[in-house]
Amino acid sequence: MALASTVWDANLYLKFADARMRPALDLMGRLDPANAARPGHAIYDLGCGAGNISRILAERFPGAPVIGIDSSEQMLEKAREQTADPRVSFAKGDLAHFKPGAPPSILYSNAAYQWLPGHIDMFPGLMELLPSGGQLAIQMPRNHEAPSHALMREAANAGPWAAKLAGVGGISPVVEPSRYFDVLKPFSSDLEVWETTYQQVLTGKDPVAQYTSSTGLRPFLEALSDAERGPFYETYAKMVAAAYPTRADGITLFPFRRLFIVARRA
Ligand SMILES: C[S@@+](CC[C@H](N)C(=O)[O-])C[C@H]1O[C@@H](n2cnc3c(N)ncnc32)[C@H](O)[C@@H]1O
């Protein structure tokens, strides 16, 4: 595989679009169409990546403008390339300092806020941007204790790159579901927090390592030189292959826990 890129690899991420789509749709299923029909309001897709979900939001909620926000030029370029619907637009922005241009009726975010340290403290501010009845809908992986993620640190310690990777953090831990509930409750008329563990079906060579290469493993790969990146990846890939064996039918099951939050502004 190509491991030279040190930015978000949109192509690698899209390779796993199907496995990652399901939680995005499960989250979308809890959105109230009445919010999408509020005149003068927009649906925001925060951390929109290549815009796959932004486009589905627009299809699912005809009438509402959908605005995707992301900090990665590469992802935004891909998103613009792939989007023909004039109702969907994209803008560069850092979620840590999000300020909507148009008032939001729905703030939707799939698999992005885990990248922001201290994200829990940002959620009350997001609720305050919404009108009464508006919705905040967030999905984040909560899999950082699983072997796929624990082995990143183990591989980081297991080679000549150890000193270089000593200070590298992966995604910031997504905390206990009850903490999100407590923080959002004072702002919410309705609040749902739940978790689902998906038994993801992967195939091909190094399926789990390939999967995490475009997300959680990325900060480790970015910290290394081109010469180090391959051997580090191989070390990690070998470790995860032992933790997630490929079955006789060629399938590798990759259980993955995700946290969902849907809060309706009081
Ligand atoms: C795992 S991808 C998810 C993309 C999309 N939501 C999806 O489900 O297909 C995470 C995205 O969050 C973006 N991201 C990470 N930190 C961000 C930040 N501080 N501000 C804006 N976007 C950020 C990344 O650039 C990346 O596109």
Coordinates of N, CA and C in Angstrom, one line a residue, residues 52-206:
N52 N -19.5 12.4 1.5 CA -20.5 11.3 1.2 C -21.8 11.5 2.0
I53 N -21.6 11.8 3.2 CA -22.8 11.9 4.1 C -23.5 13.2 3.8
S54 N -22.8 14.3 3.5 CA -23.5 15.5 3.2 C -24.4 15.3 2.0
R55 N -24.0 14.6 1.0 CA -24.9 14.3 -0.1 C -26.1 13.5 0.3
I56 N -25.9 12.6 1.1 CA -27.1 11.7 1.6 C -28.0 12.6 2.4
L57 N -27.5 13.5 3.2 CA -28.3 14.4 4.0 C -29.2 15.2 3.1
A58 N -28.6 15.7 2.0 CA -29.4 16.5 1.1 C -30.5 15.7 0.4
E59 N -30.2 14.4 0.1 CA -31.2 13.6 -0.6 C -32.3 13.2 0.4
R60 N -31.9 13.0 1.6 CA -32.9 12.6 2.6 C -33.8 13.7 3.0
F61 N -33.3 14.9 3.0 CA -34.0 16.1 3.5 C -34.1 17.1 2.3
P62 N -34.9 16.9 1.3 CA -35.0 17.8 0.2 C -35.5 19.2 0.7
G63 N -34.9 20.2 0.2 CA -35.3 21.6 0.6 C -34.3 22.3 1.4
A64 N -33.6 21.6 2.3 CA -32.7 22.3 3.2 C -31.3 22.4 2.6
P65 N -30.6 23.5 2.7 CA -29.2 23.6 2.3 C -28.4 22.8 3.3
V66 N -27.4 22.1 2.7 CA -26.5 21.3 3.5 C -25.1 21.9 3.4
I67 N -24.4 22.2 4.5 CA -23.1 22.8 4.4 C -22.1 21.8 5.1
G68 N -21.1 21.4 4.4 CA -20.1 20.5 5.0 C -18.9 21.3 5.4
I69 N -18.4 21.1 6.6 CA -17.3 21.8 7.1 C -16.1 20.8 7.4
D70 N -14.9 21.1 6.9 CA -13.8 20.2 7.2 C -12.5 21.1 7.2
S71 N -11.5 20.6 7.9 CA -10.3 21.4 8.0 C -9.3 20.9 6.9
S72 N -9.6 19.8 6.2 CA -8.6 19.2 5.3 C -9.0 19.6 3.9
E73 N -8.0 20.3 3.2 CA -8.1 20.7 1.8 C -8.4 19.5 0.9
Q74 N -7.6 18.4 1.2 CA -7.7 17.2 0.4 C -9.1 16.6 0.4
M75 N -9.7 16.6 1.6 CA -11.1 16.0 1.7 C -12.0 17.0 1.0
L76 N -11.9 18.3 1.2 CA -12.8 19.2 0.6 C -12.8 19.2 -0.9
E77 N -11.5 19.0 -1.4 CA -11.4 18.9 -2.9 C -12.2 17.7 -3.4
K78 N -12.0 16.6 -2.8 CA -12.7 15.4 -3.1 C -14.2 15.6 -3.1
A79 N -14.6 16.2 -1.9 CA -16.0 16.5 -1.7 C -16.6 17.3 -2.9
R80 N -15.9 18.4 -3.2 CA -16.4 19.3 -4.3 C -16.5 18.5 -5.6
E81 N -15.4 17.7 -5.9 CA -15.3 17.0 -7.2 C -16.5 16.0 -7.3
Q82 N -17.0 15.5 -6.2 CA -18.0 14.4 -6.3 C -19.4 14.9 -6.1
T83 N -19.6 16.2 -5.9 CA -20.9 16.7 -5.5 C -21.5 17.6 -6.6
A84 N -22.6 17.1 -7.2 CA -23.2 17.9 -8.3 C -24.4 18.7 -7.7
D85 N -25.0 18.3 -6.6 CA -26.2 19.0 -6.1 C -25.9 20.4 -5.6
P86 N -26.5 21.4 -6.2 CA -26.2 22.8 -5.8 C -26.6 23.2 -4.4
R87 N -27.5 22.3 -3.8 CA -27.9 22.6 -2.4 C -26.8 22.2 -1.4
V88 N -25.8 21.5 -1.9 CA -24.7 21.1 -0.9 C -23.5 21.9 -1.2
S89 N -23.0 22.6 -0.2 CA -21.7 23.3 -0.3 C -20.8 22.9 0.8
F90 N -19.5 23.3 0.5 CA -18.4 22.9 1.5 C -17.6 24.1 1.8
A91 N -17.1 24.2 3.1 CA -16.3 25.3 3.5 C -15.2 24.8 4.4
K92 N -14.1 25.4 4.4 CA -13.0 25.0 5.2 C -13.2 25.6 6.6
G93 N -13.0 24.8 7.7 CA -13.2 25.4 9.0 C -12.7 24.4 10.0
D94 N -12.3 24.9 11.2 CA -11.8 24.1 12.3 C -13.0 23.9 13.3
L95 N -13.3 22.7 13.6 CA -14.5 22.5 14.4 C -14.3 23.0 15.8
A96 N -13.0 23.2 16.2 CA -12.7 23.8 17.5 C -13.2 25.2 17.6
H97 N -13.4 25.9 16.5 CA -13.8 27.3 16.5 C -15.0 27.5 15.5
F98 N -15.9 26.6 15.5 CA -17.0 26.6 14.5 C -17.9 27.8 14.7
K99 N -18.1 28.5 13.7 CA -19.1 29.6 13.7 C -19.9 29.5 12.4
P100 N -21.2 29.2 12.5 CA -22.0 29.0 11.3 C -22.3 30.3 10.6
G101 N -22.2 30.3 9.3 CA -22.7 31.5 8.5 C -24.2 31.6 8.6
A102 N -24.9 30.5 8.1 CA -26.3 30.5 8.2 C -26.7 29.8 9.5
P103 N -27.9 30.2 10.1 CA -28.3 29.5 11.3 C -28.5 28.1 11.1
P104 N -28.1 27.2 12.0 CA -28.3 25.8 11.8 C -29.6 25.3 12.4
S105 N -30.2 24.3 11.8 CA -31.4 23.6 12.4 C -30.9 22.3 12.9
I106 N -29.9 21.7 12.2 CA -29.3 20.4 12.6 C -27.8 20.5 12.5
L107 N -27.1 20.1 13.6 CA -25.7 20.0 13.6 C -25.4 18.5 13.6
Y108 N -24.9 18.0 12.5 CA -24.7 16.5 12.4 C -23.2 16.3 12.3
S109 N -22.7 15.3 12.9 CA -21.2 15.0 12.8 C -21.0 13.5 12.9
N110 N -20.4 12.9 11.9 CA -20.1 11.5 11.9 C -18.6 11.3 11.9
A111 N -18.1 10.7 13.0 CA -16.7 10.2 13.1 C -15.7 11.4 13.0
A112 N -16.0 12.5 13.6 CA -15.0 13.6 13.5 C -14.6 14.1 14.9
Y113 N -15.5 14.3 15.8 CA -15.2 15.0 17.1 C -14.2 14.2 17.9
Q114 N -14.0 12.9 17.7 CA -12.9 12.2 18.4 C -11.6 12.7 18.1
W115 N -11.4 13.5 17.1 CA -10.1 14.1 16.8 C -9.8 15.4 17.6
L116 N -10.8 15.9 18.3 CA -10.6 17.1 19.0 C -10.5 16.9 20.5
P117 N -9.3 17.2 21.0 CA -9.2 17.0 22.4 C -10.1 18.0 23.2
G118 N -10.7 17.5 24.2 CA -11.7 18.3 25.0 C -13.0 18.6 24.2
H119 N -13.3 17.7 23.3 CA -14.6 18.0 22.5 C -15.8 18.1 23.3
I120 N -15.8 17.3 24.5 CA -17.0 17.3 25.3 C -17.4 18.8 25.7
D121 N -16.4 19.6 26.0 CA -16.6 21.0 26.4 C -17.2 21.9 25.3
M122 N -17.1 21.4 24.0 CA -17.6 22.2 22.9 C -19.1 21.9 22.7
F123 N -19.6 20.8 23.2 CA -21.0 20.4 22.9 C -22.1 21.4 23.4
P124 N -21.9 22.0 24.7 CA -22.9 22.9 25.1 C -23.0 24.2 24.1
G125 N -21.8 24.6 23.7 CA -21.8 25.7 22.7 C -22.5 25.4 21.4
L126 N -22.4 24.2 21.0 CA -23.1 23.8 19.8 C -24.6 23.8 20.0
M127 N -25.0 23.3 21.2 CA -26.4 23.4 21.5 C -27.0 24.8 21.5
E128 N -26.2 25.7 21.9 CA -26.6 27.1 22.0 C -26.8 27.7 20.6
L129 N -26.2 27.1 19.6 CA -26.3 27.6 18.2 C -27.7 27.2 17.6
L130 N -28.4 26.3 18.3 CA -29.6 25.7 17.7 C -30.8 26.4 18.2
P131 N -31.9 26.5 17.3 CA -33.1 27.0 17.8 C -33.8 25.9 18.6
S132 N -34.9 26.3 19.4 CA -35.6 25.3 20.2 C -36.1 24.2 19.3
G133 N -35.9 23.0 19.6 CA -36.3 21.9 18.7 C -35.2 21.4 17.8
G134 N -34.2 22.2 17.5 CA -33.1 21.9 16.6 C -32.3 20.7 17.2
Q135 N -31.6 20.0 16.4 CA -30.9 18.8 16.9 C -29.4 18.8 16.7
L136 N -28.7 18.3 17.7 CA -27.3 18.0 17.6 C -27.2 16.5 17.5
A137 N -26.5 16.0 16.5 CA -26.4 14.5 16.3 C -24.9 14.2 16.1
I138 N -24.4 13.4 16.9 CA -22.9 13.1 16.9 C -22.7 11.6 17.0
Q139 N -21.8 11.1 16.2 CA -21.3 9.7 16.3 C -19.8 9.8 16.4
M140 N -19.3 9.0 17.4 CA -17.8 8.9 17.5 C -17.4 7.5 17.8
P141 N -16.3 7.0 17.3 CA -15.9 5.7 17.7 C -15.5 5.7 19.1
R142 N -15.8 4.6 19.8 CA -15.3 4.5 21.2 C -14.7 3.1 21.3
N143 N -13.6 3.0 20.6 CA -13.0 1.7 20.4 C -11.5 1.8 20.8
H144 N -11.1 2.8 21.5 CA -9.7 3.1 21.8 C -9.1 2.0 22.7
E145 N -9.9 1.3 23.4 CA -9.3 0.2 24.2 C -9.2 -1.1 23.5
A146 N -9.7 -1.2 22.3 CA -9.7 -2.4 21.5 C -8.3 -2.7 21.0
P147 N -8.0 -4.0 20.7 CA -6.6 -4.3 20.2 C -6.2 -3.4 19.0
S148 N -7.1 -3.1 18.1 CA -6.7 -2.3 16.9 C -6.1 -1.0 17.3
H149 N -6.5 -0.4 18.4 CA -6.0 0.8 18.9 C -4.8 0.7 19.9
A150 N -5.0 -0.3 20.8 CA -4.0 -0.5 21.8 C -2.7 -0.9 21.1
L151 N -2.8 -1.7 20.1 CA -1.6 -2.2 19.4 C -0.8 -1.1 18.6
M152 N -1.5 0.0 18.4 CA -0.7 1.2 17.8 C 0.4 1.6 18.7
R153 N 0.0 1.7 20.0 CA 1.0 2.1 21.0 C 2.1 1.1 21.1
E154 N 1.7 -0.2 21.1 CA 2.6 -1.3 21.2 C 3.6 -1.3 20.1
A155 N 3.1 -1.1 18.9 CA 4.0 -1.1 17.7 C 4.9 0.1 17.7
A156 N 4.4 1.2 18.3 CA 5.1 2.4 18.4 C 6.3 2.2 19.3
N157 N 6.2 1.4 20.3 CA 7.3 1.1 21.3 C 8.2 0.0 20.8
A158 N 7.9 -0.6 19.7 CA 8.6 -1.9 19.3 C 9.6 -1.8 18.2
G159 N 10.2 -0.6 18.0 CA 11.1 -0.5 16.9 C 12.0 0.7 17.1
P160 N 12.9 0.9 16.2 CA 13.9 2.1 16.3 C 13.2 3.4 16.2
W161 N 11.9 3.4 15.9 CA 11.1 4.7 15.9 C 10.5 5.1 17.2
A162 N 10.8 4.3 18.3 CA 10.1 4.4 19.6 C 10.2 5.9 20.1
A163 N 11.5 6.4 20.0 CA 11.6 7.8 20.6 C 10.8 8.8 19.8
K164 N 10.8 8.6 18.5 CA 10.1 9.6 17.7 C 8.6 9.5 17.9
L165 N 8.1 8.3 18.3 CA 6.6 8.1 18.4 C 6.2 8.3 19.9
A166 N 7.2 8.5 20.8 CA 6.8 8.6 22.2 C 5.8 9.6 22.5
G167 N 5.8 10.7 21.9 CA 4.9 11.8 22.2 C 3.6 11.8 21.3
V168 N 3.5 10.8 20.4 CA 2.4 10.9 19.5 C 1.2 10.3 20.1
G169 N 0.1 11.1 20.1 CA -1.2 10.6 20.6 C -2.1 10.2 19.4
G170 N -2.9 9.3 19.6 CA -3.9 9.0 18.6 C -5.1 9.9 18.7
I171 N -6.2 9.3 18.4 CA -7.4 10.1 18.6 C -7.6 10.3 20.1
S172 N -8.3 11.3 20.5 CA -8.5 11.6 21.9 C -9.6 10.7 22.4
P173 N -9.4 10.1 23.6 CA -10.4 9.1 24.1 C -11.8 9.7 24.2
V174 N -12.8 9.0 23.7 CA -14.2 9.3 23.8 C -14.6 8.8 25.2
V175 N -15.1 9.6 26.0 CA -15.3 9.3 27.4 C -16.6 8.5 27.6
E176 N -16.9 8.2 28.9 CA -18.1 7.4 29.2 C -19.4 8.1 28.7
P177 N -20.3 7.3 28.1 CA -21.5 7.8 27.6 C -22.2 8.8 28.6
S178 N -22.2 8.4 29.9 CA -23.0 9.2 30.9 C -22.4 10.6 31.0
R179 N -21.1 10.8 30.7 CA -20.6 12.1 30.8 C -21.2 13.0 29.8
Y180 N -21.3 12.5 28.6 CA -22.0 13.3 27.5 C -23.4 13.6 27.9
F181 N -24.1 12.6 28.5 CA -25.5 12.8 28.9 C -25.6 13.9 29.9
D182 N -24.7 13.9 30.9 CA -24.7 14.9 31.9 C -24.5 16.3 31.4
V183 N -23.5 16.4 30.4 CA -23.2 17.8 29.9 C -24.3 18.3 29.0
L184 N -25.0 17.5 28.3 CA -26.0 17.9 27.4 C -27.4 18.1 28.0
K185 N -27.6 17.4 29.1 CA -29.0 17.3 29.7 C -29.6 18.7 29.9
P186 N -28.8 19.7 30.5 CA -29.4 21.0 30.8 C -29.9 21.8 29.6
F187 N -29.4 21.4 28.4 CA -29.7 22.1 27.2 C -30.8 21.4 26.3
S188 N -31.2 20.2 26.8 CA -32.0 19.3 25.9 C -33.4 19.1 26.4
S189 N -34.4 19.0 25.5 CA -35.7 18.6 25.8 C -35.8 17.1 25.6
D190 N -35.1 16.6 24.7 CA -35.0 15.1 24.4 C -33.5 14.8 24.3
L191 N -33.1 13.7 24.9 CA -31.6 13.3 24.8 C -31.5 11.8 24.7
E192 N -30.8 11.4 23.7 CA -30.6 9.9 23.5 C -29.1 9.7 23.4
V193 N -28.5 8.8 24.2 CA -27.1 8.5 24.1 C -27.1 7.0 24.1
W194 N -26.4 6.4 23.1 CA -26.4 4.9 23.0 C -25.1 4.5 22.3
E195 N -24.8 3.2 22.5 CA -23.6 2.6 21.9 C -24.0 1.4 21.0
T196 N -23.3 1.2 20.0 CA -23.5 -0.1 19.2 C -22.1 -0.6 18.8
T197 N -22.0 -1.9 18.9 CA -20.8 -2.6 18.4 C -21.1 -3.2 17.1
Y198 N -20.5 -2.7 16.1 CA -20.7 -3.3 14.7 C -19.7 -4.4 14.5
Q199 N -20.2 -5.5 13.9 CA -19.3 -6.6 13.5 C -18.9 -6.3 12.1
Q200 N -17.9 -5.5 11.9 CA -17.5 -5.1 10.5 C -16.9 -6.2 9.7
V201 N -17.3 -6.4 8.5 CA -16.8 -7.5 7.7 C -15.8 -6.9 6.7
L202 N -14.5 -7.3 6.9 CA -13.5 -6.8 6.1 C -12.9 -8.0 5.3
T203 N -12.3 -7.6 4.1 CA -11.6 -8.6 3.3 C -10.3 -8.0 2.8
G204 N -9.5 -8.9 2.2 CA -8.2 -8.4 1.6 C -7.1 -8.5 2.5
K205 N -5.9 -8.0 2.1 CA -4.7 -8.1 2.8 C -4.7 -7.0 3.9
D206 N -4.2 -7.4 5.1 CA -4.1 -6.5 6.2 C -5.4 -5.7 6.4

